[in-house]
Amino acid sequence: MTPLPIWAEILTALFAVAGAAFAAIGSFGLVRLPSFYNRIHAPTLGATAGAWCVMLATVVYFSVQGTNLFLHAILIALFVALTAPVTTIFLMRAALFRDRQKGVDLPHASHSQPLAPDAGD
């Protein structure tokens, strides 16, 4: 193995640290936010952004280390990008169903304008 050029080491380190930071911020959001409906967004966004940064670090490192472009890691990031929102939607629907069954007050949308016009307008 040959040592990496300094620009590749710096770029790889920046992407890896950014990925870890996104994951940590998502984890802190999971712990600190008050309700399930607030908490669901932070880890999903953190995991997706963190996975993309780690994927970029992997692509840079192995592309410079080898002789050709290393794009295998992009498949992992695509799977995370596809599955994280779907999982979040299923979790939110399950929580809404459970809360409706219990009769809990559900969070209201905070839209300043109604989504659809009234029938009498």
Short mmCIF file of C-alpha atoms in Angstrom, two decimals:
data_model
loop_
_atom_site.label_atom_id
_atom_site.label_comp_id
_atom_site.label_asym_id
_atom_site.label_seq_id
_atom_site.Cartn_x
_atom_site.Cartn_y
_atom_site.Cartn_z
CA MET A 1 0.00 0.00 0.00
CA THR A 2 1.21 3.41 -0.92
CA PRO A 3 0.55 6.40 1.31
CA LEU A 4 -2.24 8.73 0.26
CA PRO A 5 -1.51 12.24 -0.97
CA ILE A 6 -2.11 14.88 1.68
CA TRP A 7 -5.14 16.33 -0.14
CA ALA A 8 -6.82 12.90 -0.13
CA GLU A 9 -6.07 12.37 3.55
CA ILE A 10 -7.54 15.76 4.44
CA LEU A 11 -10.63 15.25 2.26
CA THR A 12 -11.20 11.76 3.64
CA ALA A 13 -10.80 13.00 7.20
CA LEU A 14 -13.19 15.91 6.64
CA PHE A 15 -15.89 13.66 5.20
CA ALA A 16 -15.44 11.06 7.96
CA VAL A 17 -15.60 13.67 10.74
CA ALA A 18 -18.62 15.36 9.12
CA GLY A 19 -20.38 11.98 8.94
CA ALA A 20 -19.65 11.31 12.60
CA ALA A 21 -20.86 14.81 13.51
CA PHE A 22 -24.15 14.33 11.66
CA ALA A 23 -24.68 10.99 13.38
CA ALA A 24 -23.90 12.51 16.80
CA ILE A 25 -26.26 15.44 16.23
CA GLY A 26 -29.01 13.02 15.23
CA SER A 27 -28.36 10.98 18.36
CA PHE A 28 -28.50 14.06 20.59
CA GLY A 29 -31.77 15.07 18.92
CA LEU A 30 -33.19 11.65 19.69
CA VAL A 31 -32.37 12.07 23.36
CA ARG A 32 -33.18 15.76 23.83
CA LEU A 33 -36.40 16.37 21.91
CA PRO A 34 -39.60 16.12 23.98
CA SER A 35 -41.98 13.82 22.09
CA PHE A 36 -41.88 10.95 19.63
CA TYR A 37 -43.22 13.16 16.87
CA ASN A 38 -40.34 15.61 17.39
CA ARG A 39 -37.70 12.93 17.95
CA ILE A 40 -38.35 10.98 14.77
CA HIS A 41 -36.76 13.55 12.45
CA ALA A 42 -33.35 14.06 14.05
CA PRO A 43 -31.96 10.50 13.79
CA THR A 44 -33.38 10.01 10.31
CA LEU A 45 -31.73 13.12 8.95
CA GLY A 46 -28.53 12.46 10.90
CA ALA A 47 -28.28 8.87 9.69
CA THR A 48 -28.86 9.82 6.07
CA ALA A 49 -26.44 12.76 6.03
CA GLY A 50 -23.88 10.80 8.05
CA ALA A 51 -24.07 7.83 5.69
CA TRP A 52 -23.56 10.08 2.67
CA CYS A 53 -20.48 11.72 4.24
CA VAL A 54 -18.96 8.38 5.21
CA MET A 55 -19.69 7.10 1.70
CA LEU A 56 -17.88 10.07 0.18
CA ALA A 57 -14.90 9.48 2.48
CA THR A 58 -14.83 5.82 1.39
CA VAL A 59 -15.03 6.72 -2.30
CA VAL A 60 -12.20 9.25 -2.01
CA TYR A 61 -9.96 6.96 0.03
CA PHE A 62 -10.33 3.82 -2.07
CA SER A 63 -10.35 5.68 -5.40
CA VAL A 64 -7.04 7.35 -4.63
CA GLN A 65 -5.60 4.19 -3.06
CA GLY A 66 -6.51 2.04 -6.06
CA THR A 67 -6.14 2.62 -9.75
CA ASN A 68 -9.81 3.07 -10.64
CA LEU A 69 -12.90 4.87 -9.35
CA PHE A 70 -14.42 3.04 -6.36
CA LEU A 71 -18.20 3.41 -6.52
CA HIS A 72 -19.35 0.34 -4.56
CA ALA A 73 -20.01 2.45 -1.47
CA ILE A 74 -22.60 4.48 -3.36
CA LEU A 75 -24.91 1.45 -3.31
CA ILE A 76 -24.88 1.45 0.49
CA ALA A 77 -25.69 5.16 0.63
CA LEU A 78 -28.51 4.69 -1.88
CA PHE A 79 -30.01 1.89 0.21
CA VAL A 80 -29.84 4.10 3.32
CA ALA A 81 -31.34 7.03 1.41
CA LEU A 82 -34.20 4.83 0.24
CA THR A 83 -34.92 2.94 3.45
CA ALA A 84 -34.58 5.69 6.08
CA PRO A 85 -37.56 7.78 4.87
CA VAL A 86 -39.72 4.69 4.32
CA THR A 87 -38.94 3.45 7.82
CA THR A 88 -39.73 6.88 9.24
CA ILE A 89 -43.09 6.94 7.49
CA PHE A 90 -43.98 3.50 8.85
CA LEU A 91 -42.96 4.49 12.38
CA MET A 92 -45.00 7.70 12.19
CA ARG A 93 -48.07 5.86 10.91
CA ALA A 94 -47.76 3.25 13.66
CA ALA A 95 -47.47 5.99 16.30
CA LEU A 96 -50.49 7.83 14.90
CA PHE A 97 -52.52 4.62 14.83
CA ARG A 98 -51.55 3.78 18.41
CA ASP A 99 -52.35 7.28 19.66
CA ARG A 100 -55.70 7.33 17.84
CA GLN A 101 -56.59 3.99 19.47
CA LYS A 102 -55.73 5.40 22.91
CA GLY A 103 -57.57 8.68 22.28
CA VAL A 104 -54.46 10.81 22.78
CA ASP A 105 -54.45 14.40 21.51
CA LEU A 106 -52.45 14.35 18.29
CA PRO A 107 -50.11 17.12 17.19
CA HIS A 108 -51.73 19.55 14.78
CA ALA A 109 -50.24 20.79 11.54
CA SER A 110 -48.78 24.26 11.90
CA HIS A 111 -49.76 25.56 8.47
CA SER A 112 -50.68 29.21 8.28
CA GLN A 113 -52.89 28.54 5.24
CA PRO A 114 -55.25 25.60 4.83
CA LEU A 115 -54.01 22.92 2.43
CA ALA A 116 -57.31 22.83 0.50
CA PRO A 117 -59.88 25.57 -0.01
CA ASP A 118 -63.21 25.26 1.76
CA ALA A 119 -66.16 23.95 -0.23
CA GLY A 120 -68.13 27.18 0.33
CA ASP A 121 -65.44 29.46 -1.15
#
